[in-house]
mmCIF file of C-alpha atoms in Angstrom:
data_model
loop_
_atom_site.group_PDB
_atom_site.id
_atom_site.type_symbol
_atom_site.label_atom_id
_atom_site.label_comp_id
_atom_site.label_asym_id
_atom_site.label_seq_id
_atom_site.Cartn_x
_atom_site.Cartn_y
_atom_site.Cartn_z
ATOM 1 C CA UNK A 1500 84.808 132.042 70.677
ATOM 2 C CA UNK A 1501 82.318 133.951 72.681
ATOM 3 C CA UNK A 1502 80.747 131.991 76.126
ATOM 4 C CA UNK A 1503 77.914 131.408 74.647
ATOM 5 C CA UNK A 1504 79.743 128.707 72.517
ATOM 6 C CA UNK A 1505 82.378 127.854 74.758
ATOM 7 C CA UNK A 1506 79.283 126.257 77.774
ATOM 8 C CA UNK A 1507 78.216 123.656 76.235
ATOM 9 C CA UNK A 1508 81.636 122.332 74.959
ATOM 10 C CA UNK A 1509 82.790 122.464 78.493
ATOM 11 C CA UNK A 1510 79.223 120.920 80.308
ATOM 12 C CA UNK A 1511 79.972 118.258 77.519
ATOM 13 C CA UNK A 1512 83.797 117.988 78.636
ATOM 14 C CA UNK A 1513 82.571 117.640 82.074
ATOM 15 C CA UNK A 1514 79.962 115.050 81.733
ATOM 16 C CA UNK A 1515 82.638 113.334 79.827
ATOM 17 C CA UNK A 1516 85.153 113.218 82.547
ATOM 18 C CA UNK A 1517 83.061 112.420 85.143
ATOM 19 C CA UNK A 1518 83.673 108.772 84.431
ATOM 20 C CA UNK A 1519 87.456 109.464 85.040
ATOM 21 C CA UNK A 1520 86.502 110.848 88.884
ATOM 22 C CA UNK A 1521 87.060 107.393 90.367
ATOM 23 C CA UNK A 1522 91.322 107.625 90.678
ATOM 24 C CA UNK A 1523 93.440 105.268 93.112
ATOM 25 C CA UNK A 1524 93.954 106.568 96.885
ATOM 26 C CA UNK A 1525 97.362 107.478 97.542
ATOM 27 C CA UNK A 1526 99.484 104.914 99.016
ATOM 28 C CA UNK A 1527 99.578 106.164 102.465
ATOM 29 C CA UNK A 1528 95.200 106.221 102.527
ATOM 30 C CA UNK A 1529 95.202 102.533 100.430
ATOM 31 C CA UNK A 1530 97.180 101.041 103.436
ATOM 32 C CA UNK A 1531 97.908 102.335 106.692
ATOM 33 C CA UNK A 1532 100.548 101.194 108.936
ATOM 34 C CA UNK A 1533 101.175 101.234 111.901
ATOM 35 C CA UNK A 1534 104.223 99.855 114.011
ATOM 36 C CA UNK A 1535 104.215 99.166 118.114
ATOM 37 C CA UNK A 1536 106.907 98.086 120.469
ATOM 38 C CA UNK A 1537 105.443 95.018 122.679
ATOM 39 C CA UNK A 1538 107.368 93.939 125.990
ATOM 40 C CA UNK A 1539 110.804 94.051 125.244
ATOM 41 C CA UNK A 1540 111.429 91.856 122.207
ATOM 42 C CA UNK A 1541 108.233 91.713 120.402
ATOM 43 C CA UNK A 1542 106.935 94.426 117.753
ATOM 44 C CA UNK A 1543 103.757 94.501 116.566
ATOM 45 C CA UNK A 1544 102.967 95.480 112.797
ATOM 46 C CA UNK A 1545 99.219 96.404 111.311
ATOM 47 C CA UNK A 1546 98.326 96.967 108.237
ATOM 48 C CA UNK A 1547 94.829 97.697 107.183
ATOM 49 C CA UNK A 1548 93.997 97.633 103.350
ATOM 50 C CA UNK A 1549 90.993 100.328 102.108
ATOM 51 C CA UNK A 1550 87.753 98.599 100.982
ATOM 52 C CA UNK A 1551 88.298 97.664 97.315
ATOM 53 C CA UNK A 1552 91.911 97.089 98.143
ATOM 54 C CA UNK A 1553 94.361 94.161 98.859
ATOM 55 C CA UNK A 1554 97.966 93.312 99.838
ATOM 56 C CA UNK A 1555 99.974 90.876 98.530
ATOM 57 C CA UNK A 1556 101.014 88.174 101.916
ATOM 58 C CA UNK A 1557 104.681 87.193 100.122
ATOM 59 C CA UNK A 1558 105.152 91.093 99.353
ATOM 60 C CA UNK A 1559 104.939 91.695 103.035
ATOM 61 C CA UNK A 1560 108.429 92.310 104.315
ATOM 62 C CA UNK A 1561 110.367 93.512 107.714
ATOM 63 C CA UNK A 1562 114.245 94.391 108.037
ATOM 64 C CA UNK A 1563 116.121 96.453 110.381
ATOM 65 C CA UNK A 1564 119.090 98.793 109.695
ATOM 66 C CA UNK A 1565 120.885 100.697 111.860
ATOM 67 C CA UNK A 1566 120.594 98.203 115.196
ATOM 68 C CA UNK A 1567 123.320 97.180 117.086
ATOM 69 C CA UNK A 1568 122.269 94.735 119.160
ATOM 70 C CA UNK A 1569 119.399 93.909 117.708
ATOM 71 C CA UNK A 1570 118.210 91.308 114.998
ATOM 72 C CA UNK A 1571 114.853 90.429 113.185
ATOM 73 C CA UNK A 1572 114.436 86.418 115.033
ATOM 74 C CA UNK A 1573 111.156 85.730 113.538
ATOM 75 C CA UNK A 1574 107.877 87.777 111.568
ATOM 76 C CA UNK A 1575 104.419 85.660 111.770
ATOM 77 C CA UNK A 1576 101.656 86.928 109.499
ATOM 78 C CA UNK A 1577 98.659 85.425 109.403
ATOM 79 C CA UNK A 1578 96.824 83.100 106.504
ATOM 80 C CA UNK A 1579 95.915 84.959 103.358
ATOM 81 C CA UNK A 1580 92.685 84.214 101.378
ATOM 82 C CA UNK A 1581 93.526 82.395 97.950
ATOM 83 C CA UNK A 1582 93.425 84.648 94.726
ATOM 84 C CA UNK A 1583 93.817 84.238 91.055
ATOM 85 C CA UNK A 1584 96.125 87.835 90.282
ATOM 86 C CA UNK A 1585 96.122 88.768 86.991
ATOM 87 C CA UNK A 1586 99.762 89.813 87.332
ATOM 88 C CA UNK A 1587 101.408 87.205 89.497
ATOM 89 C CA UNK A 1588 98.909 83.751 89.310
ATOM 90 C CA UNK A 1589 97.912 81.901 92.593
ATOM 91 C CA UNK A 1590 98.692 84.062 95.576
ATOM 92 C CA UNK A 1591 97.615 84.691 99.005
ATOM 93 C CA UNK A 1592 96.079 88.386 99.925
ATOM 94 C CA UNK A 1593 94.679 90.585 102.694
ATOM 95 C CA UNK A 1594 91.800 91.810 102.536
ATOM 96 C CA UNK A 1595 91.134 93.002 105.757
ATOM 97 C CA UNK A 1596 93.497 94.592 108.396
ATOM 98 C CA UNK A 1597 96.238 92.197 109.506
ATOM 99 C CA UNK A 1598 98.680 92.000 112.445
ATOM 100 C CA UNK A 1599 102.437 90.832 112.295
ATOM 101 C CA UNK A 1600 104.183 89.640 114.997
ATOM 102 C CA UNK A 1601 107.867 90.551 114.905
ATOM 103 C CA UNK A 1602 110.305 88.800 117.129
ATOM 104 C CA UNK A 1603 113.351 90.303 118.339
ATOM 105 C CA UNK A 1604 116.928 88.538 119.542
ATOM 106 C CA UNK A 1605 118.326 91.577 121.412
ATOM 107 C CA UNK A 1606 120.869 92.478 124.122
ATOM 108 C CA UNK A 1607 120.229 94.342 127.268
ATOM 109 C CA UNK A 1608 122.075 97.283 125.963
ATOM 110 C CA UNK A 1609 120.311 97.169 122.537
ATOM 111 C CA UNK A 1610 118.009 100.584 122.556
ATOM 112 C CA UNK A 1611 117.403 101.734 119.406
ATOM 113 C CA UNK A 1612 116.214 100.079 115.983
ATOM 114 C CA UNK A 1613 115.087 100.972 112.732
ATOM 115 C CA UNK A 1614 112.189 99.054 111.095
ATOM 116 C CA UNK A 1615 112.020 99.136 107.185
ATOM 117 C CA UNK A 1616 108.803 97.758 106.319
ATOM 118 C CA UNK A 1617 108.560 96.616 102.585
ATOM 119 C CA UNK A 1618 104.430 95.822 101.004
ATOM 120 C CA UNK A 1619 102.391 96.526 97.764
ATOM 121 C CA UNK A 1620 99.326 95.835 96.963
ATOM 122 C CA UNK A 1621 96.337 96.629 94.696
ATOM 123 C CA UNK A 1622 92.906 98.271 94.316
ATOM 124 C CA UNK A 1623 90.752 95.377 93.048
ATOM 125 C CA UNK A 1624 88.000 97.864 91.263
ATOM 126 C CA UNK A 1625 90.036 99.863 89.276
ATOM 127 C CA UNK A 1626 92.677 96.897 88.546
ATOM 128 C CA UNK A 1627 95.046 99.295 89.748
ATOM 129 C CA UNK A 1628 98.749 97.990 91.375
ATOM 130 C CA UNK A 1629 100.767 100.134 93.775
ATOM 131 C CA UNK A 1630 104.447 99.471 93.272
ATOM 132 C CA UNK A 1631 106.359 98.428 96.280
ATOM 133 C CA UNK A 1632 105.933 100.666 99.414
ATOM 134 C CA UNK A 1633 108.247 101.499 101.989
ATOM 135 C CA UNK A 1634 107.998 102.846 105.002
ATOM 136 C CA UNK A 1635 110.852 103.422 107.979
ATOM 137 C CA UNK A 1636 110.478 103.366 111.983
ATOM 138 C CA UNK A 1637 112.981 104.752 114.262
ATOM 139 C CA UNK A 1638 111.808 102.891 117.041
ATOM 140 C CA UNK A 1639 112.530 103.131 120.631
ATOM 141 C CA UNK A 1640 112.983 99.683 122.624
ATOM 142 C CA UNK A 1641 112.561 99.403 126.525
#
């Protein structure tokens, strides 16, 4: 097929596709994270959701592994707004960035812990669900 022939197929193709340009965001650009240590038995989760995206509140999840010493007393997160999901029914989302408040029951000698941090969430424009995320901290306590 000679280039003559072979342009306007491929201007066509590309016209075509252009519709297809709008993909999901990678996980790590959908919802950042960020952990912080807070006084000495606090941390201090955020998690901020891209515009067009949202995480699930009861998908939001905190565990440590590796801590001696250390133990997980109490995580606050704050109200979600009400949603109808397609995929689960009546649920409570974020929206907008969120802090959770981690408690910690720790012993003086207690240095160390590791944070697993368990969330998923979607991108409401393209209908598009991220399966579960997670992310580890080795975290360093005072």
């Amino acid at each position: 097929m000679k280039l003559r022939h072979l342009l306007p197929a491929l201007l066509a193709f590309a016209g075509a596709s252009a519709g297809w340009a709008a993909e999901p965001l990678p996980p790590d650009q959908a919802f950042k994270l960020k952990v912080s240590v807070r006084g000495t038995d606090t941390l201090i989760a955020e998690l901020v959701p891209a515009p067009e995206h949202y995480l699930y509140k009861d998908k939001v999840s905190f565990a440590q592994k590796d801590a001696s010493g250390v133990a997980i007393r109490k995580v606050q997160l704050p109200a979600g707004e009400a949603k109808n999901d397609p995929f689960f029914g009546a649920m409570e989302v974020y929206r907008k960035p969120i802090k959770a408040k981690i408690a910690l029951d720790r012993t003086a000698k207690a240095k160390r812990l590791t944070l697993l941090v368990r969330y998923q969430g979607c991108n409401e424009k393209l209908g598009v669900c991220y399966p579960p995320i997670d992310k580890r901290f080795d975290l360093s306590l005072p």
